[in-house]
Short mmCIF file of C-alpha atoms in Angstrom, two decimals:
data_model
loop_
_atom_site.label_atom_id
_atom_site.label_comp_id
_atom_site.label_asym_id
_atom_site.label_seq_id
_atom_site.Cartn_x
_atom_site.Cartn_y
_atom_site.Cartn_z
CA MET A 1 60.62 29.45 -41.72
CA GLY A 2 58.14 26.64 -41.13
CA ARG A 3 57.33 26.22 -44.84
CA ALA A 4 58.39 22.61 -45.29
CA HIS A 5 56.17 21.87 -48.30
CA GLU A 6 57.60 24.83 -50.23
CA ALA A 7 61.10 23.76 -49.22
CA ALA A 8 60.48 20.23 -50.49
CA ARG A 9 59.31 21.54 -53.87
CA ALA A 10 62.30 23.86 -54.09
CA PHE A 11 64.76 21.06 -53.35
CA ASP A 12 62.99 18.83 -55.89
CA GLN A 13 63.61 21.48 -58.51
CA ALA A 14 67.24 21.89 -57.43
CA ILE A 15 67.80 18.14 -57.59
CA GLY A 16 66.20 18.06 -61.03
CA MET A 17 68.76 20.60 -62.22
CA LYS A 18 71.71 19.05 -60.41
CA PRO A 19 70.93 15.43 -59.43
CA ASN A 20 74.40 14.77 -58.01
CA SER A 21 74.40 17.67 -55.59
CA ALA A 22 74.78 16.15 -52.14
CA THR A 23 73.69 19.45 -50.57
CA ALA A 24 70.44 19.57 -52.57
CA LEU A 25 69.74 15.90 -51.90
CA TRP A 26 70.36 16.41 -48.18
CA GLY A 27 67.97 19.33 -48.07
CA GLY A 28 65.38 17.35 -50.00
CA ALA A 29 65.70 14.43 -47.60
CA VAL A 30 65.17 16.64 -44.56
CA ALA A 31 62.27 18.56 -46.12
CA HIS A 32 60.42 15.46 -47.30
CA ALA A 33 60.97 13.74 -43.94
CA GLU A 34 59.53 16.84 -42.27
CA ILE A 35 56.28 16.57 -44.25
CA GLY A 36 56.05 12.79 -43.84
CA ASN A 37 56.96 11.75 -47.39
CA LYS A 38 58.99 8.68 -46.40
CA VAL A 39 59.65 7.35 -49.90
CA MET A 40 61.21 10.57 -51.23
CA ALA A 41 63.08 11.25 -47.99
CA GLN A 42 64.62 7.77 -47.98
CA ASN A 43 65.52 7.99 -51.67
CA TYR A 44 67.22 11.36 -51.30
CA LEU A 45 69.04 10.33 -48.13
CA ARG A 46 70.33 7.13 -49.72
CA ARG A 47 71.66 9.09 -52.70
CA THR A 48 73.21 11.67 -50.38
CA LEU A 49 75.15 9.04 -48.45
CA VAL A 50 76.40 7.40 -51.65
CA LEU A 51 77.95 10.76 -52.57
CA GLN A 52 78.99 11.68 -49.02
CA PRO A 53 79.36 8.54 -46.84
CA THR A 54 80.87 10.58 -44.00
CA TRP A 55 77.55 12.40 -43.57
CA THR A 56 76.02 9.30 -41.95
CA ASP A 57 76.87 10.52 -38.45
CA MET A 58 75.35 13.90 -39.26
CA ALA A 59 72.18 12.16 -40.49
CA ARG A 60 71.94 10.26 -37.20
CA SER A 61 71.76 13.60 -35.38
CA VAL A 62 68.63 14.63 -37.31
CA PRO A 63 65.52 13.08 -35.68
CA GLN A 64 63.53 13.12 -38.93
CA LEU A 65 66.24 11.12 -40.74
CA LEU A 66 67.15 8.65 -37.99
CA PRO A 67 64.40 6.11 -38.88
CA PHE A 68 65.86 5.72 -42.38
CA LEU A 69 69.21 4.63 -40.91
CA GLN A 70 67.75 1.80 -38.83
CA LEU A 71 68.33 -1.84 -39.72
CA SER A 72 64.62 -2.27 -40.37
CA THR A 73 64.97 -0.03 -43.43
CA ARG A 74 67.51 -2.48 -44.85
CA ALA A 75 65.17 -5.35 -43.99
CA ALA A 76 62.25 -3.67 -45.78
CA ASP A 77 64.38 -2.98 -48.86
CA ALA A 78 65.53 -6.61 -48.99
CA LEU A 79 61.98 -7.92 -48.57
CA ARG A 80 60.68 -5.70 -51.37
CA THR A 81 63.49 -6.91 -53.60
CA GLN A 82 62.56 -10.55 -53.06
CA LEU A 83 58.77 -10.36 -52.61
CA GLY A 84 57.70 -7.17 -54.36
CA SER A 85 56.17 -3.94 -53.11
CA PHE A 86 53.88 -3.80 -50.09
CA SER A 87 52.22 -1.27 -47.83
CA THR A 88 52.66 -1.14 -44.07
CA ARG A 89 50.58 -0.24 -41.05
CA THR A 90 51.93 0.99 -37.73
CA TYR A 91 50.91 -0.79 -34.52
CA ARG A 92 51.53 0.86 -31.15
CA HIS A 93 52.02 -0.80 -27.80
CA ALA A 94 48.82 -0.93 -25.74
CA THR A 95 50.39 0.81 -22.73
CA ASP A 96 53.14 2.87 -24.37
CA GLU A 97 52.39 4.65 -27.65
CA ALA A 98 56.05 5.60 -28.02
CA ARG A 99 56.79 1.95 -28.82
CA SER A 100 55.65 0.79 -32.24
CA VAL A 101 56.25 -1.73 -35.00
CA GLU A 102 55.16 -1.70 -38.62
CA VAL A 103 53.55 -4.69 -40.32
CA GLY A 104 53.56 -5.14 -44.09
CA ARG A 105 50.92 -7.02 -46.09
CA LEU A 106 51.39 -8.83 -49.42
CA GLY A 107 48.83 -10.66 -51.53
CA THR A 108 49.35 -14.00 -53.34
CA GLN A 109 52.27 -14.84 -51.04
CA PRO A 110 53.65 -17.40 -50.42
CA LYS A 111 51.16 -18.75 -53.00
CA PHE A 112 47.92 -17.83 -54.73
CA GLY A 113 45.00 -17.52 -52.32
CA GLN A 114 47.21 -16.62 -49.37
CA TRP A 115 48.50 -13.43 -47.79
CA THR A 116 51.76 -12.70 -46.05
CA PHE A 117 52.10 -10.36 -43.10
CA VAL A 118 55.61 -9.32 -42.05
CA THR A 119 57.03 -7.12 -39.30
CA ILE A 120 59.25 -4.18 -40.15
CA GLY A 121 61.01 -3.03 -37.02
CA LEU A 122 61.84 -6.04 -34.85
CA SER A 123 65.24 -6.20 -36.59
CA ASN A 124 66.19 -2.99 -34.79
CA HIS A 125 66.27 -4.95 -31.53
CA GLU A 126 69.71 -6.15 -30.47
CA TRP A 127 69.66 -9.47 -28.59
CA LYS A 128 71.71 -9.90 -25.43
CA GLU A 129 73.36 -13.10 -26.68
CA LEU A 130 76.38 -12.39 -28.84
CA GLY A 131 76.18 -13.54 -32.44
CA ARG A 132 72.40 -13.51 -32.75
CA PRO A 133 71.14 -12.24 -36.12
CA ARG A 134 68.48 -9.55 -36.27
CA VAL A 135 65.04 -10.93 -37.09
CA GLU A 136 61.73 -10.00 -38.73
CA LEU A 137 58.60 -12.18 -38.44
CA LEU A 138 56.46 -13.66 -41.24
CA LEU A 139 52.92 -15.04 -41.06
CA ALA A 140 51.17 -16.87 -43.91
CA THR A 141 47.38 -16.88 -43.85
CA GLU A 142 44.36 -17.72 -45.99
CA LEU A 143 42.44 -14.97 -44.18
CA ASP A 144 43.13 -11.36 -45.10
CA THR A 145 42.27 -9.91 -41.72
CA GLU A 146 43.55 -7.17 -39.43
CA ILE A 147 44.09 -9.67 -36.62
CA CYS A 148 47.12 -11.07 -38.47
CA GLY A 149 48.94 -7.77 -38.10
CA GLN A 150 47.98 -7.65 -34.44
CA ILE A 151 49.36 -11.15 -33.87
CA LEU A 152 52.77 -10.19 -35.27
CA ALA A 153 52.86 -6.85 -33.46
CA ASN A 154 51.91 -8.47 -30.14
CA LEU A 155 54.62 -11.10 -30.57
CA ALA A 156 57.23 -8.51 -31.58
CA PHE A 157 56.48 -6.42 -28.48
CA HIS A 158 56.69 -9.53 -26.29
CA LEU A 159 60.02 -10.63 -27.76
CA ARG A 160 61.51 -7.18 -27.25
CA GLU A 161 60.30 -6.94 -23.65
CA THR A 162 61.49 -10.41 -22.64
CA ASN A 163 64.55 -10.44 -24.91
CA PHE A 164 63.42 -13.92 -26.00
CA PHE A 165 65.06 -14.83 -29.31
CA PRO A 166 62.57 -16.36 -31.82
CA GLU A 167 64.65 -19.42 -32.64
CA PRO A 168 63.07 -21.99 -34.97
CA GLY A 169 61.53 -24.81 -32.94
CA VAL A 170 60.36 -22.75 -29.97
CA MET A 171 56.79 -22.10 -28.84
CA VAL A 172 55.46 -18.84 -27.34
CA ARG A 173 52.29 -19.26 -25.30
CA ASP A 174 49.17 -17.07 -25.35
CA VAL A 175 50.33 -14.60 -28.01
CA ILE A 176 46.95 -14.87 -29.75
CA GLY A 177 45.02 -15.78 -26.62
CA ALA A 178 46.02 -12.47 -25.03
CA LEU A 179 44.45 -10.54 -27.92
CA ASN A 180 40.94 -11.65 -26.95
CA ALA A 181 40.16 -12.12 -30.62
CA GLY A 182 37.07 -14.23 -30.04
CA ASP A 183 36.99 -17.72 -31.52
CA LEU A 184 40.51 -17.43 -32.99
CA SER A 185 42.08 -16.73 -29.59
CA GLN A 186 40.32 -19.79 -28.18
CA ARG A 187 41.15 -22.20 -31.02
CA LEU A 188 44.75 -21.11 -31.77
CA PRO A 189 46.05 -19.29 -28.69
CA HIS A 190 49.79 -19.97 -29.06
CA VAL A 191 52.44 -19.53 -31.76
CA TYR A 192 55.23 -21.75 -33.01
CA ILE A 193 58.41 -20.40 -34.64
CA THR A 194 59.85 -22.12 -37.68
CA VAL A 195 61.99 -21.56 -40.77
CA PRO A 196 60.05 -19.74 -43.56
CA ARG A 197 60.52 -22.41 -46.23
CA ALA A 198 57.28 -21.73 -48.15
CA TRP A 199 58.52 -18.40 -49.52
CA ASP A 200 61.71 -19.79 -51.07
CA LEU A 201 63.64 -16.75 -49.88
CA ARG A 202 67.37 -16.18 -49.86
CA LEU A 203 68.40 -15.93 -46.22
CA PRO A 204 69.79 -14.04 -44.53
CA LEU A 205 67.98 -11.09 -46.06
CA ASP A 206 71.03 -8.92 -45.43
CA LEU A 207 74.54 -10.16 -44.71
CA GLY A 208 75.24 -7.20 -42.44
CA PRO A 209 76.90 -6.85 -40.13
CA PRO A 210 74.72 -7.61 -38.35
CA PRO A 211 72.91 -10.13 -40.56
CA ILE A 212 69.12 -9.86 -40.83
CA THR A 213 66.98 -12.99 -41.22
CA LEU A 214 63.34 -14.10 -41.02
CA ALA A 215 61.30 -16.44 -38.83
CA GLN A 216 57.84 -17.82 -39.63
CA VAL A 217 55.07 -17.54 -37.04
CA VAL A 218 52.52 -20.38 -36.96
CA PRO A 219 49.37 -20.13 -34.79
CA VAL A 220 48.82 -23.41 -32.90
CA ALA A 221 46.06 -25.00 -30.84
CA GLU A 222 46.31 -26.25 -27.27
CA ASN A 223 46.48 -29.91 -28.36
CA GLU A 224 49.23 -29.02 -30.85
CA TYR A 225 51.12 -27.30 -28.06
CA ALA A 226 50.82 -30.50 -25.99
CA LEU A 227 52.14 -32.48 -28.96
CA TRP A 228 55.13 -30.13 -29.20
CA ARG A 229 55.86 -30.52 -25.48
CA SER A 230 55.88 -34.29 -25.77
CA ASN A 231 58.18 -34.32 -28.82
CA PRO A 232 59.66 -30.94 -29.85
CA ALA A 233 62.00 -32.44 -32.44
CA GLY A 234 59.22 -34.34 -34.17
CA PHE A 235 56.55 -31.64 -33.99
CA GLU A 236 56.76 -30.34 -37.56
CA GLY A 237 56.90 -33.85 -38.94
CA SER A 238 53.73 -34.70 -37.01
CA LEU A 239 51.93 -31.69 -38.50
CA ALA A 240 53.08 -32.65 -41.99
CA ARG A 241 51.87 -36.25 -41.62
CA ALA A 242 48.50 -34.94 -40.45
CA ASN A 243 48.34 -32.64 -43.52
CA VAL A 244 47.95 -29.57 -41.33
CA ASP A 245 47.74 -26.39 -43.41
CA LEU A 246 49.83 -23.89 -41.44
CA ALA A 247 48.12 -20.96 -43.20
CA ASP A 248 44.60 -22.12 -42.27
CA LEU A 249 43.50 -19.96 -39.36
CA ARG A 250 40.04 -21.61 -39.43
CA ARG A 251 41.34 -24.99 -38.32
CA VAL A 252 40.41 -26.40 -34.93
CA GLY A 253 43.81 -27.98 -34.28
#
């Protein structure tokens, strides 16, 4: 009848009276997804599938519910369990708005005075190489700025398009340079991928299958890129000996 808000309220009341009714929970999930209430829709759907696991295939046939069945939902749940609650913002591809990735933002992580930005959505990408875990990206920064979300989104789009797995120890050129973000793009144009040790997280985030893990993204300067090329294995040790703060986006490199 096109009255999704009234339907959502009605199902809320029904669930209040009979909280273990899979039918009421299903209806509530669909209605809340229809009006864009992701939190309630996901909660009701999760409870529905606990009661009726065989309804998973049916849920996959409902466009409004399909996003809640993606691996990225499991990744987000695991991150919130370990790091706490956070909000997200959706970033769309510059030339194709149908392609998007969400980026979450957390304060005082991995330590006081820093922020963490994390992708929610890259883990939905299946790599061509067998046995690869699904991955989300983390960035630590002392600057709480929108450009951090753009860096992660731009890298996520690039990795999907090229099917390049973000393995610790690799460098990806011009991720930040391509954003034309003024001085930052000139000073720190590239990114380095490493293990996210600073957060003291339990990895993988989700055992799966498939397992879901995390990779840290570190903006690097041109001279740091040259250092990596000359000695990839010793790159992180060189940064540590030079007391380079990986979260300092103001550094020259």
